[in-house]
Every structure is written in C-alpha cells, then in structure tokens.
Coordinates of C-alpha atoms in Angstrom, one line a residue:
M1 CA 52.5 46.5 30.7
S2 CA 54.1 44.8 33.7
K3 CA 55.4 41.3 33.6
S4 CA 52.9 40.1 36.1
A5 CA 50.0 41.6 34.0
K6 CA 51.2 39.7 31.0
W7 CA 51.2 36.4 32.9
I8 CA 47.7 37.1 34.1
L9 CA 46.5 37.7 30.5
V10 CA 48.2 34.4 29.4
I11 CA 46.5 32.5 32.3
V12 CA 43.1 34.0 31.5
G13 CA 43.6 33.1 27.8
I14 CA 44.5 29.5 28.7
L15 CA 41.5 29.2 31.0
A16 CA 39.2 30.6 28.3
A17 CA 40.5 28.2 25.7
S18 CA 40.2 25.3 28.1
F19 CA 36.6 26.2 28.8
V20 CA 35.7 26.4 25.1
I21 CA 37.3 23.0 24.4
F22 CA 35.5 21.5 27.4
K23 CA 32.1 22.8 26.2
M24 CA 32.8 21.5 22.7
K25 CA 33.7 18.1 24.0
S26 CA 30.8 17.9 26.4
K27 CA 28.4 18.9 23.5
G28 CA 30.0 16.4 21.2
S29 CA 29.8 13.6 23.7
K30 CA 26.1 14.0 24.4
T31 CA 24.5 10.6 25.1
E32 CA 21.5 9.9 23.0
K33 CA 18.6 7.9 24.6
V34 CA 17.5 5.0 22.4
T35 CA 15.3 1.9 22.4
T36 CA 16.4 -1.3 20.9
E37 CA 15.3 -4.8 19.7
K38 CA 17.3 -7.8 18.8
A39 CA 17.4 -9.2 15.2
A40 CA 15.5 -12.5 15.1
K41 CA 14.2 -15.0 12.7
R42 CA 10.5 -14.7 11.9
T43 CA 7.8 -15.6 9.3
I44 CA 7.0 -12.5 7.2
I45 CA 4.1 -12.3 4.8
E46 CA 4.3 -9.4 2.4
S47 CA 1.0 -8.0 1.2
V48 CA -0.5 -5.2 -0.9
S49 CA -3.4 -3.2 0.5
T50 CA -6.1 -2.0 -1.9
S51 CA -9.8 -1.1 -1.9
G52 CA -12.6 -1.5 -4.4
K53 CA -16.2 -2.6 -4.8
I54 CA -18.1 -5.9 -5.2
Y55 CA -19.5 -6.9 -8.6
P56 CA -20.9 -10.1 -10.1
E57 CA -18.3 -11.8 -12.3
T58 CA -20.9 -12.2 -15.1
E59 CA -23.5 -9.7 -16.0
V60 CA -25.3 -9.1 -19.3
K61 CA -27.0 -6.0 -20.6
V62 CA -30.1 -7.1 -22.6
S63 CA -31.0 -5.0 -25.7
P64 CA -33.3 -5.7 -28.6
D65 CA -32.3 -6.4 -32.2
F66 CA -35.5 -4.7 -33.5
S67 CA -37.3 -1.5 -32.8
G68 CA -40.8 -1.4 -31.5
Q69 CA -43.1 -1.1 -28.5
V70 CA -42.9 -3.3 -25.4
T71 CA -46.2 -5.1 -25.4
E72 CA -45.4 -7.7 -22.7
L73 CA -43.1 -7.5 -19.7
K74 CA -42.9 -10.8 -17.8
I75 CA -40.4 -10.0 -15.0
A76 CA -39.6 -7.4 -12.3
E77 CA -36.4 -6.0 -10.9
G78 CA -34.8 -8.4 -8.4
E79 CA -36.4 -11.5 -9.8
S80 CA -34.4 -14.7 -10.6
V81 CA -34.6 -15.9 -14.1
K82 CA -33.4 -19.0 -16.0
K83 CA -31.6 -19.0 -19.4
G84 CA -34.1 -19.0 -22.2
Q85 CA -36.9 -17.7 -20.0
L86 CA -39.3 -15.2 -21.7
L87 CA -38.6 -11.7 -20.4
A88 CA -40.6 -9.4 -22.7
R89 CA -42.2 -9.1 -26.2
I90 CA -41.8 -6.3 -28.7
N91 CA -44.8 -5.7 -31.0
N92 CA -46.3 -9.0 -29.9
R93 CA -44.0 -10.9 -32.2
T94 CA -40.4 -10.5 -31.1
S95 CA -39.4 -12.4 -27.9
I96 CA -36.7 -11.2 -25.5
E97 CA -35.3 -14.2 -23.6
A98 CA -32.8 -14.5 -20.7
P99 CA -29.3 -15.0 -22.0
I100 CA -28.1 -16.6 -18.7
D101 CA -29.3 -17.9 -15.3
G102 CA -29.3 -15.0 -12.9
V103 CA -31.0 -12.1 -11.3
V104 CA -32.5 -9.0 -12.9
L105 CA -30.3 -6.3 -11.3
S106 CA -31.8 -3.4 -13.1
L107 CA -34.9 -3.0 -15.2
K108 CA -34.9 0.2 -17.4
I109 CA -38.2 -0.2 -19.4
K110 CA -41.9 -0.4 -18.7
K111 CA -44.7 -2.0 -20.7
G112 CA -45.8 0.3 -23.5
E113 CA -42.5 2.1 -23.9
S114 CA -40.7 2.1 -27.2
V115 CA -37.3 0.6 -27.7
T116 CA -34.8 0.8 -30.6
G117 CA -32.4 -1.8 -32.0
N118 CA -30.8 -3.1 -35.1
N119 CA -28.2 -5.6 -36.2
F120 CA -25.5 -3.0 -36.6
S121 CA -25.4 -1.2 -33.2
V122 CA -26.4 -1.6 -29.6
G123 CA -30.1 -0.9 -29.0
T124 CA -31.9 0.4 -26.0
E125 CA -30.7 -1.2 -22.8
M126 CA -33.8 -2.9 -21.4
M127 CA -32.3 -4.6 -18.3
T128 CA -29.2 -6.1 -16.8
I129 CA -29.0 -9.7 -15.7
A130 CA -26.2 -11.0 -13.4
D131 CA -25.1 -14.3 -12.1
M132 CA -25.0 -13.6 -8.3
S133 CA -23.5 -17.0 -7.5
A134 CA -20.0 -15.8 -8.5
L135 CA -18.9 -12.5 -7.1
E136 CA -15.6 -10.5 -7.4
V137 CA -13.9 -7.5 -6.0
R138 CA -12.6 -5.0 -8.6
S139 CA -9.9 -2.7 -7.4
D140 CA -7.2 -0.4 -8.7
V141 CA -3.6 -1.0 -7.8
G142 CA -0.8 1.4 -8.3
E143 CA 2.2 0.7 -10.6
N144 CA 4.6 0.2 -7.7
D145 CA 2.5 -2.6 -6.2
I146 CA 1.1 -4.2 -9.3
V147 CA 4.4 -5.9 -10.1
K148 CA 4.2 -7.8 -6.8
I149 CA 0.8 -9.4 -7.5
N150 CA 0.3 -12.7 -9.3
I151 CA -2.7 -14.7 -10.5
G152 CA -3.6 -17.1 -7.7
D153 CA -2.5 -14.9 -4.8
S154 CA -4.8 -15.2 -1.8
A155 CA -6.5 -12.2 -0.2
D156 CA -8.4 -11.2 2.9
V157 CA -11.4 -9.1 1.9
V158 CA -13.2 -6.8 4.5
V159 CA -16.7 -5.8 3.6
D160 CA -17.8 -2.5 5.2
A161 CA -21.4 -3.7 5.5
Y162 CA -20.5 -6.7 7.6
N163 CA -18.8 -4.9 10.5
N164 CA -15.3 -5.4 9.1
R165 CA -15.6 -9.2 9.0
K166 CA -12.9 -10.9 6.8
F167 CA -13.8 -13.0 3.8
K168 CA -11.5 -15.1 1.6
G169 CA -10.6 -14.4 -2.0
V170 CA -8.1 -15.2 -4.8
V171 CA -6.7 -13.0 -7.5
T172 CA -8.2 -14.1 -10.9
K173 CA -7.3 -11.2 -13.2
I174 CA -4.6 -8.5 -13.5
A175 CA -5.0 -5.9 -16.2
N176 CA -2.1 -5.4 -18.6
S177 CA -3.0 -1.8 -19.4
T178 CA -4.3 1.1 -17.4
K179 CA -7.9 2.3 -17.7
T180 CA -6.7 5.9 -18.3
S181 CA -5.9 6.8 -21.9
M182 CA -2.1 6.6 -22.4
A183 CA -2.3 9.9 -24.4
S184 CA -3.8 11.7 -21.4
L185 CA -1.3 10.5 -18.8
T186 CA 1.5 12.8 -17.6
S187 CA 4.7 11.9 -15.8
N188 CA 3.1 13.1 -12.5
D189 CA 0.0 10.9 -12.8
V190 CA -0.4 7.8 -10.7
T191 CA -0.9 4.9 -13.0
N192 CA -3.4 2.2 -11.7
Y193 CA -4.2 -1.2 -13.0
E194 CA -7.4 -3.2 -12.3
V195 CA -7.1 -6.3 -10.2
R196 CA -10.0 -8.7 -9.7
I197 CA -10.4 -10.9 -6.7
R198 CA -12.9 -13.8 -6.7
L199 CA -14.8 -14.2 -3.4
D200 CA -14.6 -17.7 -1.9
K201 CA -18.2 -19.0 -1.4
E202 CA -17.0 -21.1 1.5
S203 CA -16.0 -18.0 3.5
Y204 CA -19.6 -16.6 3.4
K205 CA -21.7 -19.8 3.3
D206 CA -23.3 -18.9 6.6
L207 CA -24.9 -16.0 4.8
A208 CA -26.6 -18.3 2.2
D209 CA -30.0 -17.7 3.8
K210 CA -29.9 -14.1 2.6
V211 CA -31.3 -13.3 -0.8
F212 CA -28.3 -11.1 -1.6
P213 CA -25.5 -11.6 1.0
F214 CA -23.5 -9.1 -1.1
R215 CA -24.9 -6.4 -3.3
P216 CA -23.1 -4.9 -6.4
G217 CA -21.3 -1.8 -5.4
M218 CA -20.6 -2.6 -1.8
N219 CA -17.3 -1.1 -0.6
V220 CA -14.5 -3.4 0.5
S221 CA -10.8 -3.3 1.4
A222 CA -8.4 -6.1 0.7
E223 CA -5.0 -7.4 1.7
I224 CA -3.5 -9.4 -1.1
R225 CA -0.7 -11.7 0.2
T226 CA 2.0 -11.6 -2.4
K227 CA 4.9 -13.3 -0.8
K228 CA 5.8 -15.4 2.3
E229 CA 9.2 -16.3 3.8
E230 CA 9.7 -18.4 6.9
N231 CA 12.6 -18.3 9.3
I232 CA 14.0 -15.1 7.8
L233 CA 16.3 -12.8 9.8
S234 CA 14.4 -9.6 10.4
V235 CA 14.2 -6.4 12.5
P236 CA 11.5 -3.8 13.1
I237 CA 10.9 -1.6 10.0
A238 CA 11.9 1.5 12.0
A239 CA 15.4 0.1 12.5
V240 CA 16.3 0.4 8.8
N241 CA 17.0 4.0 7.6
A242 CA 18.5 5.7 4.6
R243 CA 21.8 7.5 5.0
V244 CA 24.2 9.1 2.4
K245 CA 26.8 6.5 1.2
D246 CA 30.1 6.6 3.1
S247 CA 28.8 9.4 5.3
D248 CA 26.9 10.1 8.5
K249 CA 24.6 12.5 6.7
S250 CA 20.9 11.8 6.8
M251 CA 18.7 11.8 3.8
E252 CA 17.2 15.2 4.8
D253 CA 20.7 16.6 5.1
K254 CA 21.4 15.5 1.5
R255 CA 18.2 16.9 0.2
R256 CA 19.1 20.3 1.7
E257 CA 22.5 20.2 0.1
D258 CA 21.1 19.3 -3.3
K259 CA 18.4 21.9 -3.1
V260 CA 19.1 24.4 -5.9
I261 CA 18.6 28.1 -5.9
K262 CA 15.8 29.6 -8.0
D263 CA 17.9 30.6 -11.0
Q264 CA 19.2 27.1 -11.6
D265 CA 17.5 24.8 -14.0
A266 CA 18.8 21.4 -12.8
I267 CA 16.8 19.8 -10.0
P268 CA 18.0 16.5 -8.6
T269 CA 15.5 13.7 -9.3
A270 CA 14.4 11.2 -6.7
T271 CA 16.3 8.5 -8.6
A272 CA 19.5 10.5 -8.5
L273 CA 19.1 11.0 -4.8
D274 CA 18.4 7.3 -4.2
D275 CA 21.7 6.4 -6.0
K276 CA 23.6 8.3 -3.3
L277 CA 21.8 6.6 -0.4
E278 CA 22.3 3.3 1.4
E279 CA 20.2 1.3 3.9
V280 CA 21.8 1.2 7.4
V281 CA 21.1 0.0 10.9
F282 CA 22.8 1.1 14.2
I283 CA 24.1 -1.9 16.3
I284 CA 24.7 -1.5 20.0
Q285 CA 28.3 -2.2 20.9
K286 CA 29.7 -3.6 24.3
D287 CA 31.2 -0.2 25.1
G288 CA 27.8 1.6 24.8
T289 CA 28.4 3.1 21.4
V290 CA 26.6 2.4 18.1
K291 CA 28.1 1.0 14.9
K292 CA 26.5 2.1 11.7
T293 CA 26.2 -1.0 9.5
V294 CA 25.1 -1.2 5.9
V295 CA 22.4 -3.8 5.3
K296 CA 20.4 -5.2 2.4
S297 CA 16.7 -5.4 3.1
G298 CA 14.1 -7.8 1.6
I299 CA 10.5 -8.8 2.2
Q300 CA 8.5 -6.8 4.7
D301 CA 5.1 -6.7 6.4
I302 CA 3.5 -3.9 8.4
N303 CA 5.9 -4.5 11.4
Y304 CA 9.1 -6.2 10.3
I305 CA 11.5 -6.2 7.4
G306 CA 13.8 -9.0 6.3
V307 CA 17.6 -8.4 6.3
M308 CA 19.5 -10.3 3.6
S309 CA 23.0 -9.2 4.7
G310 CA 24.8 -7.0 7.3
L311 CA 23.3 -8.5 10.4
K312 CA 23.3 -11.7 12.4
E313 CA 20.8 -13.2 14.8
G314 CA 20.9 -11.6 18.2
D315 CA 22.4 -8.3 17.1
E316 CA 20.8 -5.5 19.2
V317 CA 19.7 -2.7 16.9
V318 CA 18.3 0.8 17.6
V319 CA 14.6 1.1 16.8
G320 CA 13.8 4.5 18.2
P321 CA 13.2 7.4 18.5
Y322 CA 12.7 8.4 14.9
I323 CA 14.8 11.7 15.2
A324 CA 17.8 9.7 16.4
L325 CA 17.6 7.1 13.7
S326 CA 16.8 9.5 10.8
K327 CA 19.3 12.2 11.8
N328 CA 21.0 12.4 15.2
L329 CA 22.9 9.0 15.4
K330 CA 26.4 8.9 14.2
D331 CA 28.8 6.0 13.9
G332 CA 30.6 5.5 17.2
M333 CA 28.2 7.7 19.1
K334 CA 27.6 7.0 22.8
V335 CA 24.0 6.0 23.6
K336 CA 21.9 5.0 26.6
V337 CA 19.4 2.1 26.0
V338 CA 16.2 2.7 27.9
P339 CA 12.7 1.1 27.8
K340 CA 10.3 2.7 25.3
E341 CA 8.1 4.2 28.1
K342 CA 11.1 6.1 29.5
L343 CA 12.5 7.4 26.2
F344 CA 11.4 11.0 26.7
E345 CA 11.8 11.2 30.4
K346 CA 14.3 14.0 31.5

C-alpha cells in the first residue's frame, strides 16, 4: 500500500470517528420540551373519597315474645307511629306496641298469619320501625385511608337522586374491626372498615315538605375532609415523582432491573422497592437546564401537594409531560419551556 493510500485511510477513519462522536453528542444533548409552574403557598384540604348508602340511625325490628296468630293489625307500611302505640295483637290477648317513635319501613306479616316467638330466641320478624328524623351514610373505607379519618371530620355528601346536590355531614362512628371474618382474609384482600356520617338536617331543610326526602338504601358518594393546612408551600401533584435514590433511574427502570427470572424464588416486594426510591422535582435553572432536587411531600388535595423541604417559594418546577417527569428528564439536562398547548407541537 502506498504512503498516500495510508494517509487517505487515516483521514477517512478520523472523519468517521468524528461523525460518530457528533451523532452521540447531538443525541445526548436533545432538548426536552416541558411545561412548568412556580411553587407557591396555598390552602390545601386533604380528603378521603368514599361511597355508600343512606340509612336511618335508629331502626328496630319488631318480633313477638309468644307464638300465635295475628288477630289484629293496626298499621300499614309507611305509616308514622308513636312509642307505645298499639301495632298488633296475637291471639287477642298479647299486644305488640311500637318501641320508638318512627315510621314503619317494612311490614312482613298479615292479619291471620301465624308468628313464633319465645324468651330465648328471636321470633318472627313482624316489621321494622325506623326514626327517619336522623339519617346517616354507611360506607366502607380502605385500610390506607381509614387512619386519616377522625370522629368529627366534616363531609360533603352527594346523593344520586338529587342531581348530585351536595349535603353536609359529620363522621360519627369509625369501626375498629373489619366486617370480613379475620380468618377468611388473605394478604391480597383489601381490608375495609365501616364509617358512618350523620347527615346535617340544616343542609336539607328545604326538603322538609317531602314525606321522605331520603329513603333508606339511596346511593351516595362522600368527600370526608380529614386535614387542612393554610399558607403551605405546594406544587402540582404531577411535579413530584419517584426516582431511584442517588440515581437518574426512574421507578420503572428499577422495576425492570429487579424483575427476576422464572426459576428464581425471591421477588422484590413493594416495600423493598419503596425503600430504594426518593421523591424528586426538577427545577428550571437560569442556563435552561433542570436540577433534580429531593423533596419531602406532605398534605395533598386533588390538584396540589404540600412540600415540606427541598423547595422555596417561586421555584419554577417541571409539571409535564408525564413521560419526561417519570423517565426522560435527567439532572443537568437541557429543556425548553413551552405553554401546555404547544407541548406536542413539532
């Protein structure tokens, strides 16, 4: 090979290497389009969402103490009764009287039918009487949320039958045990606890002209306000993401790394994974790059989350798009801040 040919090969090699390096640099220096919002102080009200049904706070099932035939029946379903009022007679000598003031919600017997009863067990259920002046919502709340709720917490109750109108309520009872038998629960079961919310009469007093403004069994949804903090530094919830500690790896990257092959027994638990993660935000710097900053989050509502440490008021943080926040953004990466409506323009 001639000397000139060798020089040509050297030059071609240098040019090829330079091209590869240029492509790598241009790829690595890709500018990510993002939208931002500044950290600011706000009032945040934390709440727990739940659903349930309306029931009277007090209802009594009426049963006889003696067996016999119903010879008199003095009331009908839906009638109002007073405590001590005669409801029925058995064998013309045993009187059945109303145990409370209320309304006959259900009547399960007819005149002439036989009923059973004794002093040692519950007899035939003849009727149910309920005090309709005091109503409550009964709902099931999951174990992750039940710890946030306290007796006396206020609630907004939406009744489906009233075109999503909001009524007021207050938490009066929180179950200490789950309805499901402990013996039948498995580690994968969702554990729920019953929460009762008393409806505030003042919030539906304009419905007082109705015989039954609410009927037992009506479907409702409720927002229980569990905590309120004023003047707290906060950012949009989307701004706070989980990343692997001391790394730019995303949570999904870590999950893929920890995924075990089929012949392995050990599977990383959610708790083990959480121990390797930290909450971060990406703050816009003067030179157009982002700085990954570890934060400690606090109370949150449906839009904003409080930040206890790591940020100061006025810091401009990245809030979108999701793919950038959850995966693409790296510490020191160059970004271009654009309005939300221009985020996906080419």
